[in-house]
Amino acid sequence: MGGAVILRIGKERLTGIINTVTPLSQSGAITFTVVPDNMSHPRLRSGLRTEVFVITSIKDDVLRIRNGSFYSGPGDYTLFVLDGNMLHPRQVRLGECNYDYIEVISGLESGEQVIVSDMTKYKGKEKLKVE
């Protein structure tokens, strides 16, 4: 209890905390109630269904990239890095993620641009020209 959460209502995000946790699990799922920090927010209403993201940890000073369809969990990935008008594949080690960003452990420097779309159909290419 007391864990931080983010409620996503459309494109808007609200913060809150876990208030109570039901002591029993059903089919491997637990139930908990969330109290938004701003209970009078105009987007909140009775019966509202929303996405709830439980914050389990926070890391400071982390290089990160946008979350994309290619990401399937921590590990090594071949990402295409933009250099002028060319894309070059590079091995990158990625860590944990949230709904927006993925932690970069190694293989990229701050300021470099990468493609975060699924590029598996270009696997094996040495370079791609951007037009």
Short mmCIF file of C-alpha atoms in Angstrom, two decimals:
data_model
loop_
_atom_site.label_atom_id
_atom_site.label_comp_id
_atom_site.label_asym_id
_atom_site.label_seq_id
_atom_site.Cartn_x
_atom_site.Cartn_y
_atom_site.Cartn_z
CA MET A 1 0.00 0.00 0.00
CA GLY A 2 1.10 3.53 -0.65
CA GLY A 3 2.83 2.60 -3.92
CA ALA A 4 2.77 5.23 -6.65
CA VAL A 5 0.67 4.79 -9.78
CA ILE A 6 -0.01 6.63 -12.99
CA LEU A 7 -3.54 6.65 -14.38
CA ARG A 8 -3.75 7.16 -18.13
CA ILE A 9 -7.06 8.60 -19.33
CA GLY A 10 -6.77 9.06 -23.08
CA LYS A 11 -3.57 11.07 -23.52
CA GLU A 12 -3.77 12.61 -20.07
CA ARG A 13 -1.86 11.25 -17.07
CA LEU A 14 -2.82 11.56 -13.43
CA THR A 15 -0.82 10.41 -10.44
CA GLY A 16 -2.09 8.56 -7.41
CA ILE A 17 -1.32 5.95 -4.78
CA ILE A 18 -2.43 2.42 -4.00
CA ASN A 19 -4.85 2.68 -1.09
CA THR A 20 -5.83 -0.92 -0.32
CA VAL A 21 -4.88 -4.36 -1.63
CA THR A 22 -7.29 -7.30 -1.55
CA PRO A 23 -5.60 -10.16 0.35
CA LEU A 24 -6.79 -12.86 -2.11
CA SER A 25 -5.75 -13.38 -5.71
CA GLN A 26 -8.08 -14.71 -8.39
CA SER A 27 -6.58 -16.46 -11.43
CA GLY A 28 -3.18 -15.02 -10.54
CA ALA A 29 -4.43 -11.42 -10.43
CA ILE A 30 -4.58 -9.17 -7.41
CA THR A 31 -7.09 -6.42 -6.84
CA PHE A 32 -6.29 -3.02 -5.37
CA THR A 33 -7.87 0.40 -5.08
CA VAL A 34 -6.18 3.58 -6.22
CA VAL A 35 -6.70 7.09 -4.87
CA PRO A 36 -5.83 9.84 -7.38
CA ASP A 37 -3.81 12.78 -6.05
CA ASN A 38 -6.38 15.16 -7.52
CA MET A 39 -9.77 13.65 -6.66
CA SER A 40 -11.62 16.59 -8.24
CA HIS A 41 -9.96 16.31 -11.66
CA PRO A 42 -12.63 16.90 -14.37
CA ARG A 43 -11.72 13.69 -16.28
CA LEU A 44 -12.55 11.48 -13.26
CA ARG A 45 -16.07 10.07 -13.01
CA SER A 46 -17.87 7.10 -11.54
CA GLY A 47 -17.42 3.87 -13.49
CA LEU A 48 -14.45 5.19 -15.48
CA ARG A 49 -12.21 2.49 -16.99
CA THR A 50 -8.61 3.51 -17.38
CA GLU A 51 -5.11 2.12 -17.63
CA VAL A 52 -3.21 1.99 -14.34
CA PHE A 53 0.59 1.72 -14.27
CA VAL A 54 2.16 0.74 -10.95
CA ILE A 55 5.56 2.33 -10.45
CA THR A 56 7.89 -0.36 -9.14
CA SER A 57 11.22 1.50 -9.36
CA ILE A 58 12.80 4.77 -10.45
CA LYS A 59 16.26 5.21 -11.95
CA ASP A 60 18.10 8.53 -12.26
CA ASP A 61 20.52 9.60 -15.02
CA VAL A 62 19.50 6.90 -17.50
CA LEU A 63 19.91 7.14 -21.27
CA ARG A 64 16.59 6.19 -22.79
CA ILE A 65 14.82 5.86 -26.13
CA ARG A 66 11.15 5.89 -27.04
CA ASN A 67 9.35 2.61 -26.49
CA GLY A 68 8.56 0.92 -29.79
CA SER A 69 6.97 -2.17 -31.28
CA PHE A 70 10.36 -3.91 -31.55
CA TYR A 71 10.89 -4.14 -27.77
CA SER A 72 10.05 -7.46 -26.12
CA GLY A 73 12.02 -7.21 -22.87
CA PRO A 74 15.55 -6.58 -21.59
CA GLY A 75 18.36 -7.87 -23.77
CA ASP A 76 20.42 -7.29 -26.90
CA TYR A 77 18.86 -5.72 -29.99
CA THR A 78 20.06 -4.63 -33.41
CA LEU A 79 18.80 -1.08 -33.89
CA PHE A 80 19.26 1.17 -36.90
CA VAL A 81 21.11 4.38 -35.97
CA LEU A 82 20.81 7.49 -38.15
CA ASP A 83 24.09 8.93 -39.49
CA GLY A 84 23.39 11.78 -41.94
CA ASN A 85 20.98 10.27 -44.46
CA MET A 86 22.04 6.67 -43.78
CA LEU A 87 20.86 4.11 -41.24
CA HIS A 88 23.43 1.66 -39.88
CA PRO A 89 22.62 -1.39 -37.73
CA ARG A 90 24.21 -1.45 -34.28
CA GLN A 91 24.09 -3.87 -31.34
CA VAL A 92 22.43 -2.17 -28.39
CA ARG A 93 21.74 -3.59 -24.93
CA LEU A 94 18.38 -2.45 -23.52
CA GLY A 95 17.11 -2.72 -19.98
CA GLU A 96 13.80 -2.05 -18.28
CA CYS A 97 10.99 0.02 -19.74
CA ASN A 98 7.84 1.91 -18.91
CA TYR A 99 4.97 2.72 -21.25
CA ASP A 100 6.94 5.57 -22.90
CA TYR A 101 10.66 4.81 -22.69
CA ILE A 102 13.26 2.02 -22.71
CA GLU A 103 16.48 2.13 -20.71
CA VAL A 104 19.67 1.98 -22.85
CA ILE A 105 22.44 0.08 -21.04
CA SER A 106 25.05 0.19 -23.82
CA GLY A 107 25.56 0.74 -27.53
CA LEU A 108 24.17 4.26 -27.92
CA GLU A 109 25.35 7.74 -26.98
CA SER A 110 23.20 10.68 -25.94
CA GLY A 111 21.90 12.56 -28.98
CA GLU A 112 22.02 9.65 -31.42
CA GLN A 113 18.79 8.95 -33.29
CA VAL A 114 17.45 5.43 -33.69
CA ILE A 115 14.50 3.84 -35.44
CA VAL A 116 12.05 2.43 -32.88
CA SER A 117 9.73 0.78 -35.39
CA ASP A 118 9.98 -2.95 -36.09
CA MET A 119 12.82 -3.26 -38.66
CA THR A 120 13.06 -7.07 -38.80
CA LYS A 121 12.46 -7.10 -42.57
CA TYR A 122 15.78 -5.22 -42.96
CA LYS A 123 17.75 -7.69 -40.86
CA GLY A 124 21.12 -8.39 -42.44
CA LYS A 125 21.33 -5.06 -44.27
CA GLU A 126 24.61 -3.18 -43.75
CA LYS A 127 23.02 0.22 -44.35
CA LEU A 128 19.81 1.85 -45.52
CA LYS A 129 19.42 5.19 -47.25
CA VAL A 130 16.87 7.64 -45.80
CA GLU A 131 15.05 9.68 -48.42
#
